[in-house]
mmCIF file of C-alpha atoms in Angstrom:
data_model
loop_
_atom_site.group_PDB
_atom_site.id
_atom_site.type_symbol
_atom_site.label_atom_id
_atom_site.label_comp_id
_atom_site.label_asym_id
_atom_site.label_seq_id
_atom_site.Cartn_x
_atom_site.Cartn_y
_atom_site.Cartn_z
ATOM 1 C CA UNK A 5 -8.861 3.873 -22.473
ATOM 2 C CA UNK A 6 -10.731 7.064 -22.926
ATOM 3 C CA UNK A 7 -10.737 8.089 -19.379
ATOM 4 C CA UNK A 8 -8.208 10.811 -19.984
ATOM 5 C CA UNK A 9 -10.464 12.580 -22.388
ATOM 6 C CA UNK A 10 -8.128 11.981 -25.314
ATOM 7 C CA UNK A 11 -6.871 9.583 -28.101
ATOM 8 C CA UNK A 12 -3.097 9.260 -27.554
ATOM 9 C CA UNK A 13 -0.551 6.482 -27.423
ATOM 10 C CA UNK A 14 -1.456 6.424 -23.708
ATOM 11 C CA UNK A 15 -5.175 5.719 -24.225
ATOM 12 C CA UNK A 16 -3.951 3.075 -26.956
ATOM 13 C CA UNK A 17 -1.754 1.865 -24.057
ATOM 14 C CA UNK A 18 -4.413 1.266 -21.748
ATOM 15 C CA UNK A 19 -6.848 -0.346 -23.474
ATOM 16 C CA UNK A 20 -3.902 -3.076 -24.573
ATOM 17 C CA UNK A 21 -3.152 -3.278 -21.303
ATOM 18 C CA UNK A 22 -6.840 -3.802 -20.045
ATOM 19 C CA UNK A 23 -7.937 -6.373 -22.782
ATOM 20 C CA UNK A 24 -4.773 -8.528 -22.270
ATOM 21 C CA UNK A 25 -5.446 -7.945 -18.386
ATOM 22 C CA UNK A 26 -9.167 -9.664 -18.873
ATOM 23 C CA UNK A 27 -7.909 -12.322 -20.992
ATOM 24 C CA UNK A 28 -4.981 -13.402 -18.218
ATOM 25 C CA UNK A 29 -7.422 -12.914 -15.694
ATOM 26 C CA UNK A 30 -10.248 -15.329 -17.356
ATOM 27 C CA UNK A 31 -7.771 -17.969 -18.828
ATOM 28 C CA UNK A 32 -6.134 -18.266 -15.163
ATOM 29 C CA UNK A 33 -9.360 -18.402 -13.333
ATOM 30 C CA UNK A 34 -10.541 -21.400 -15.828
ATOM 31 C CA UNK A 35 -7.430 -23.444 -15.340
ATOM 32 C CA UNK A 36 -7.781 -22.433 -11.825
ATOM 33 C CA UNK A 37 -11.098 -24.353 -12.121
ATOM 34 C CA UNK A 38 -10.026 -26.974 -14.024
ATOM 35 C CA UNK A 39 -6.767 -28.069 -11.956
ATOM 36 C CA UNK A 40 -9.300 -27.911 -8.579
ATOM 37 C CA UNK A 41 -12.639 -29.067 -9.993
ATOM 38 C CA UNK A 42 -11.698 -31.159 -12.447
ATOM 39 C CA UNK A 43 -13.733 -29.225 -15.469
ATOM 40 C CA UNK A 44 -13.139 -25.597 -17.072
ATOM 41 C CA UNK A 45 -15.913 -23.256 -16.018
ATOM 42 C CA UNK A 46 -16.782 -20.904 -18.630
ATOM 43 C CA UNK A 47 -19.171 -18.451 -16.427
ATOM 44 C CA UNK A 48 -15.815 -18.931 -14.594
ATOM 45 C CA UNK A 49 -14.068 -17.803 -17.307
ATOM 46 C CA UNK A 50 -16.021 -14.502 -17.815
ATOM 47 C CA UNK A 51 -15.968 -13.583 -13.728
ATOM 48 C CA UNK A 52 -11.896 -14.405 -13.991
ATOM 49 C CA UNK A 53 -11.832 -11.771 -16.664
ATOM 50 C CA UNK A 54 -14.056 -9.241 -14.948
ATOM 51 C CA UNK A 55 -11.412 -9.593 -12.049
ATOM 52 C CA UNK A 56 -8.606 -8.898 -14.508
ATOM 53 C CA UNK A 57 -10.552 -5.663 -16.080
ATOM 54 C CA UNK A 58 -11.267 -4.922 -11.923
ATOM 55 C CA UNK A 59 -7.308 -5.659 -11.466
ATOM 56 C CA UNK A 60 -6.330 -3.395 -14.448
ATOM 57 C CA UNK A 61 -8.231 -0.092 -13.515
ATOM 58 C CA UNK A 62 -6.184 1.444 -11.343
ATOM 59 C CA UNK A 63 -3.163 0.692 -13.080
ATOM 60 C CA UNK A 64 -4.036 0.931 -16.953
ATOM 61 C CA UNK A 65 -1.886 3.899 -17.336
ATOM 62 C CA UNK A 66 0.651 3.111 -15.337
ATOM 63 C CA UNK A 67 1.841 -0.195 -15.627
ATOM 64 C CA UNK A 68 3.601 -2.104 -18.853
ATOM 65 C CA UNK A 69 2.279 -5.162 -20.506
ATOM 66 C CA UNK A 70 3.723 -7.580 -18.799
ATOM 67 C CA UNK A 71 2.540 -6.338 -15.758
ATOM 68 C CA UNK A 72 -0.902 -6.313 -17.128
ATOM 69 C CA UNK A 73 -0.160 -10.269 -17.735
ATOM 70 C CA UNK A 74 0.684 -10.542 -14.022
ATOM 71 C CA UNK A 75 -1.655 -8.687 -12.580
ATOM 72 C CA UNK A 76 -4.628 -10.516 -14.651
ATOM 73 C CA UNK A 77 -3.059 -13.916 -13.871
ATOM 74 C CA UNK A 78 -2.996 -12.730 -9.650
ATOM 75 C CA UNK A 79 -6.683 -11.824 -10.916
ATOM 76 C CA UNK A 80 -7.357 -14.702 -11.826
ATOM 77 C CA UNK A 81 -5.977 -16.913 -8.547
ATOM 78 C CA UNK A 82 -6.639 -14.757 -6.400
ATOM 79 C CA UNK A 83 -10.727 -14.001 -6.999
ATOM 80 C CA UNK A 84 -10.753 -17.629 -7.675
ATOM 81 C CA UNK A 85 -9.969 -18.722 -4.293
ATOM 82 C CA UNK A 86 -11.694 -15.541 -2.865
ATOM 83 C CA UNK A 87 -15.214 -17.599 -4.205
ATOM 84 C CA UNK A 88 -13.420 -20.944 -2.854
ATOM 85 C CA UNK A 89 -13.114 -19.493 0.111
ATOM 86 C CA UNK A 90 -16.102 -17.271 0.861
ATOM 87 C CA UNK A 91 -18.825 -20.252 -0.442
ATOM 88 C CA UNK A 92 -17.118 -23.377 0.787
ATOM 89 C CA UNK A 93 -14.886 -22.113 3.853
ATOM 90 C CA UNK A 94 -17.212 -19.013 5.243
ATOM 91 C CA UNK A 95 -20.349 -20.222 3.934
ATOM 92 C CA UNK A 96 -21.248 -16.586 2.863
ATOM 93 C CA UNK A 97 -24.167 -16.416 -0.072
ATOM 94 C CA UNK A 98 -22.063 -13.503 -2.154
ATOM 95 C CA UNK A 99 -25.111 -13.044 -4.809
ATOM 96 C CA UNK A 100 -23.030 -12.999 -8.490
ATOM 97 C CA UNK A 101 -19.163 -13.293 -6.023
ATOM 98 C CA UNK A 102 -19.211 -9.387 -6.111
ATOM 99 C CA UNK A 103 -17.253 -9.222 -3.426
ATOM 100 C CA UNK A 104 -14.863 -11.917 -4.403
ATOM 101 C CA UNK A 105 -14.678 -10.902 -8.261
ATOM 102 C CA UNK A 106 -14.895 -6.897 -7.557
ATOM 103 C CA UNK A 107 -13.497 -6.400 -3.909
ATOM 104 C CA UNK A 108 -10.394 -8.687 -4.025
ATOM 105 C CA UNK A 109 -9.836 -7.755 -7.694
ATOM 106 C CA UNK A 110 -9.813 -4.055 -6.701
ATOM 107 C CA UNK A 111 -7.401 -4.873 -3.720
ATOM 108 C CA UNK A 112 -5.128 -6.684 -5.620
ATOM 109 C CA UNK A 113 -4.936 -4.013 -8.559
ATOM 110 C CA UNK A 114 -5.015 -1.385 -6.209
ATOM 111 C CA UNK A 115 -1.642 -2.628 -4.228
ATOM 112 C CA UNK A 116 -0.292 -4.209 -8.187
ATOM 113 C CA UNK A 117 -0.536 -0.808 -9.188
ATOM 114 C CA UNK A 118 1.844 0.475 -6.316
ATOM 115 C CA UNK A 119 4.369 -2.929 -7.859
ATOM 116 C CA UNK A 120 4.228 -2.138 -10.848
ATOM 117 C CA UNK A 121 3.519 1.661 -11.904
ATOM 118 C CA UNK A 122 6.389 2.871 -14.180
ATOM 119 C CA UNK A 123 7.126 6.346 -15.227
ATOM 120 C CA UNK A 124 8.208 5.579 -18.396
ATOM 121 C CA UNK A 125 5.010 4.803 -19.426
ATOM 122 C CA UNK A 126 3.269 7.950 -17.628
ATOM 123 C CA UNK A 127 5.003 10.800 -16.382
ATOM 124 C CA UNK A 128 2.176 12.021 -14.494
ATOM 125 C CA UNK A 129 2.677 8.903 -12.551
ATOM 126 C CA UNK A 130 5.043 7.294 -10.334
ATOM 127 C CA UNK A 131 7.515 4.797 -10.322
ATOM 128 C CA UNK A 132 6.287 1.372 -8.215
ATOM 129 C CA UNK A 133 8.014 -0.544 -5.683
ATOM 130 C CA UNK A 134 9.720 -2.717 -8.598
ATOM 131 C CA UNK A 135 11.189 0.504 -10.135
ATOM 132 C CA UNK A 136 12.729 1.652 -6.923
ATOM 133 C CA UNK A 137 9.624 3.740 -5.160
ATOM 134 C CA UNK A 138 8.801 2.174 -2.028
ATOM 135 C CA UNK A 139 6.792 4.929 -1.109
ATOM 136 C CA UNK A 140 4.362 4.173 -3.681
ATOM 137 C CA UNK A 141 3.578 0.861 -2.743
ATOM 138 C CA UNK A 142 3.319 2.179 1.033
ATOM 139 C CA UNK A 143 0.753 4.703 -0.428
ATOM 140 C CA UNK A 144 -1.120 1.959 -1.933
ATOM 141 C CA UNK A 145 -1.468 0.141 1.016
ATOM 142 C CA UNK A 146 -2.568 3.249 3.243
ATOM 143 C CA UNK A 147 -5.346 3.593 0.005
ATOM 144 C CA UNK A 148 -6.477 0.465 0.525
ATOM 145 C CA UNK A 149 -6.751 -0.062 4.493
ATOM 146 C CA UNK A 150 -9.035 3.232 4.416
ATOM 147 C CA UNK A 151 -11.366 2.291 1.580
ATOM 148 C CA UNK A 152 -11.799 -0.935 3.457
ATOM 149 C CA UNK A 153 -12.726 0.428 6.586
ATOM 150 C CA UNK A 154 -14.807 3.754 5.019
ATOM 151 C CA UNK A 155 -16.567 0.622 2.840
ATOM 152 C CA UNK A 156 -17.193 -1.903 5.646
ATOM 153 C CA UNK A 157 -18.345 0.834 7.993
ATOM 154 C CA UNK A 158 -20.784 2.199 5.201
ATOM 155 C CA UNK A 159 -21.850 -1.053 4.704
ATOM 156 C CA UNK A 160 -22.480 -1.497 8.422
ATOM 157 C CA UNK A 161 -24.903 2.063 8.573
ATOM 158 C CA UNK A 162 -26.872 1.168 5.623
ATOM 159 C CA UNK A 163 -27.426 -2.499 6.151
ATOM 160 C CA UNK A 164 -28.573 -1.457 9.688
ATOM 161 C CA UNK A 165 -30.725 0.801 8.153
ATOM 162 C CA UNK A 166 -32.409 -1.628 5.930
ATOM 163 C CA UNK A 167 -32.746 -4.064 8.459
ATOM 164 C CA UNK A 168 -34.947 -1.539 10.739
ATOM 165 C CA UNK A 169 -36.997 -0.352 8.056
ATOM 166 C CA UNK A 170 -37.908 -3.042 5.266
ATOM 167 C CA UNK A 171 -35.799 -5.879 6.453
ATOM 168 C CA UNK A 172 -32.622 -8.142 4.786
ATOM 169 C CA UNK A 173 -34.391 -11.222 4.829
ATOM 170 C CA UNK A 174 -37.774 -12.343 2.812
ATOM 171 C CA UNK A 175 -39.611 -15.192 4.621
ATOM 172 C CA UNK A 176 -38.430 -18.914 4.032
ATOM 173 C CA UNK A 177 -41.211 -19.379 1.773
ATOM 174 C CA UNK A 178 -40.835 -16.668 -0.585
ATOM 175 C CA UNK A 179 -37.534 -17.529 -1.635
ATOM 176 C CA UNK A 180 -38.377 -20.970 -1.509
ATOM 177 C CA UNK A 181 -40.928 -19.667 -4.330
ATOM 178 C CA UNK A 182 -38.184 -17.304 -5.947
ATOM 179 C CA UNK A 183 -37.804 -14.138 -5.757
ATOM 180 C CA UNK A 184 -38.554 -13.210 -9.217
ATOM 181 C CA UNK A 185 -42.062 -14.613 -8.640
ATOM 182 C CA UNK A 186 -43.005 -13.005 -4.802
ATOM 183 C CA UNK A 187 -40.446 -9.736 -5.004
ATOM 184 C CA UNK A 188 -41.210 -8.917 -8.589
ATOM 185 C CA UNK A 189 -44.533 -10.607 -10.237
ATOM 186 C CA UNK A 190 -42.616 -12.309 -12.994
ATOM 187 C CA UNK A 191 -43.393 -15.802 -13.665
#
């Protein structure tokens, strides 16, 4: 909320709209659980409403609150099923679901803000594709498809880098032992 160095009905704006964001964004990721696994989650809970505060960012000045309620409920689903997916389907170990939580979250609040933006709420903004701006949403995309590739191709150089110098795996038998005990000396 205090991103625009100032304490105006805009700043008040945003941080409604980014609480009620995280609160959409855990509530729909626990009934999310609780609908596929049969029990709430509540560490669940508190990733589903880091993807709703993820979600909200880019769009906390921009969007109206019941936008915020959408985009923390698509939060919500869609992190949820990003985890689903990436553990169960793709068998990738994503330590803490950053990816999932963060990198979907971001995707989806980075395209919901080009839905849902609203000049009515900021004039330094512009209007989203639901106000009659195509063009934003078009932007939004563009935004995203190069932060993917800049990110994955990052990722590529320094996990390349890593790998030739110290190396991405421990042995078996250190992790086996835990990494707190052989990485870092605590028992």
């Amino acid at each position: 909320a205090g991103s625009a160095l100032a304490a105006n009905g805009l700043a008040a704006h945003a941080l409604v709209v980014t609480h009620i964001a995280a609160a959409m964004g855990g509530l729909t990721w626990m009934t999310a659980s609780w609908l596929r696994h049969g029990r709430p989650s509540v560490l669940g809970m508190a990733a589903g409403a880091v993807g709703g505060l993820v979600a909200i960012t880019p769009a906390a000045g921009f969007v109206s609150v019941p936008a915020a309620i959408v985009i923390g409920f698509g939060a919500g689903v869609f992190c949820f099923f990003a985890v689903d997916l990436l553990k169960k389907v793709i068998r990738i170990d994503d330590a803490l679901d950053v990816f999932a939580v963060h990198g979907v979250g971001g995707i989806w609040g980075a395209l919901a803000t080009g839905l849902f933006a609203e000049r009515a709420i900021n004039s330094l903004g512009n209007d989203g594709l639901f106000f009659g701006n195509p063009e934003q949403f078009l932007k939004q995309i563009v935004a995203v498809a190069v932060v993917a590739v800049f990110a994955a191709a990052m990722t590529g150089i320094i996990l390349k880098a890593i790998d030739l110098t110290i190396g991405l795996r421990v042995p078996e038998d250190e992790e086996v032992l835990g990494l707190d005990t052989t990485q870092h000396g605590e028992l």
